[in-house]
Amino acid sequence: SGGEKRKFRAGSVIFIPPNEKHQFKNTGGKTVKFLCLIPNL
């Protein structure tokens, strides 16, 4: 939160708490693929 920037790479796991605003930005030259898991609570 608060405009933090974090780098991640292939194989990274990222947890985003519920209701947290977020975005992903690809700054590299390769295509980014990611898997998003959303629990059904």
Tab-separated table of C-alpha atoms in Angstrom:
chain	number	residue	atom	x	y	z
A	1	SER	CA	0.000	0.000	0.000
A	2	GLY	CA	1.050	3.624	-0.163
A	3	GLY	CA	2.435	3.378	-3.681
A	4	GLU	CA	5.003	0.695	-2.893
A	5	LYS	CA	6.798	-0.847	-5.859
A	6	ARG	CA	8.044	-4.409	-5.682
A	7	LYS	CA	9.933	-6.418	-8.266
A	8	PHE	CA	9.099	-10.025	-9.021
A	9	ARG	CA	10.385	-12.636	-11.433
A	10	ALA	CA	9.481	-16.034	-12.840
A	11	GLY	CA	8.445	-18.357	-10.019
A	12	SER	CA	7.542	-15.558	-7.592
A	13	VAL	CA	4.490	-15.888	-5.362
A	14	ILE	CA	2.647	-12.694	-4.470
A	15	PHE	CA	-0.113	-12.358	-1.854
A	16	ILE	CA	-2.454	-9.385	-2.094
A	17	PRO	CA	-4.805	-8.929	0.882
A	18	PRO	CA	-8.541	-8.555	0.222
A	19	ASN	CA	-9.672	-5.090	-0.936
A	20	GLU	CA	-6.071	-3.925	-1.476
A	21	LYS	CA	-5.659	-1.735	-4.564
A	22	HIS	CA	-2.954	-3.129	-6.826
A	23	GLN	CA	-1.630	-3.310	-10.354
A	24	PHE	CA	1.059	-5.169	-12.267
A	25	LYS	CA	3.330	-3.445	-14.751
A	26	ASN	CA	5.644	-5.294	-17.109
A	27	THR	CA	8.797	-3.205	-17.486
A	28	GLY	CA	10.731	-5.948	-19.267
A	29	GLY	CA	10.913	-6.968	-22.886
A	30	LYS	CA	9.242	-10.377	-22.506
A	31	THR	CA	5.565	-11.276	-22.214
A	32	VAL	CA	4.369	-11.742	-18.626
A	33	LYS	CA	2.022	-14.599	-17.776
A	34	PHE	CA	0.470	-15.008	-14.347
A	35	LEU	CA	-2.046	-17.192	-12.551
A	36	CYS	CA	-4.568	-15.495	-10.283
A	37	LEU	CA	-6.191	-17.576	-7.516
A	38	ILE	CA	-9.229	-16.110	-5.754
A	39	PRO	CA	-10.710	-18.106	-2.854
A	40	ASN	CA	-14.463	-18.552	-2.730
A	41	LEU	CA	-15.204	-17.605	0.874
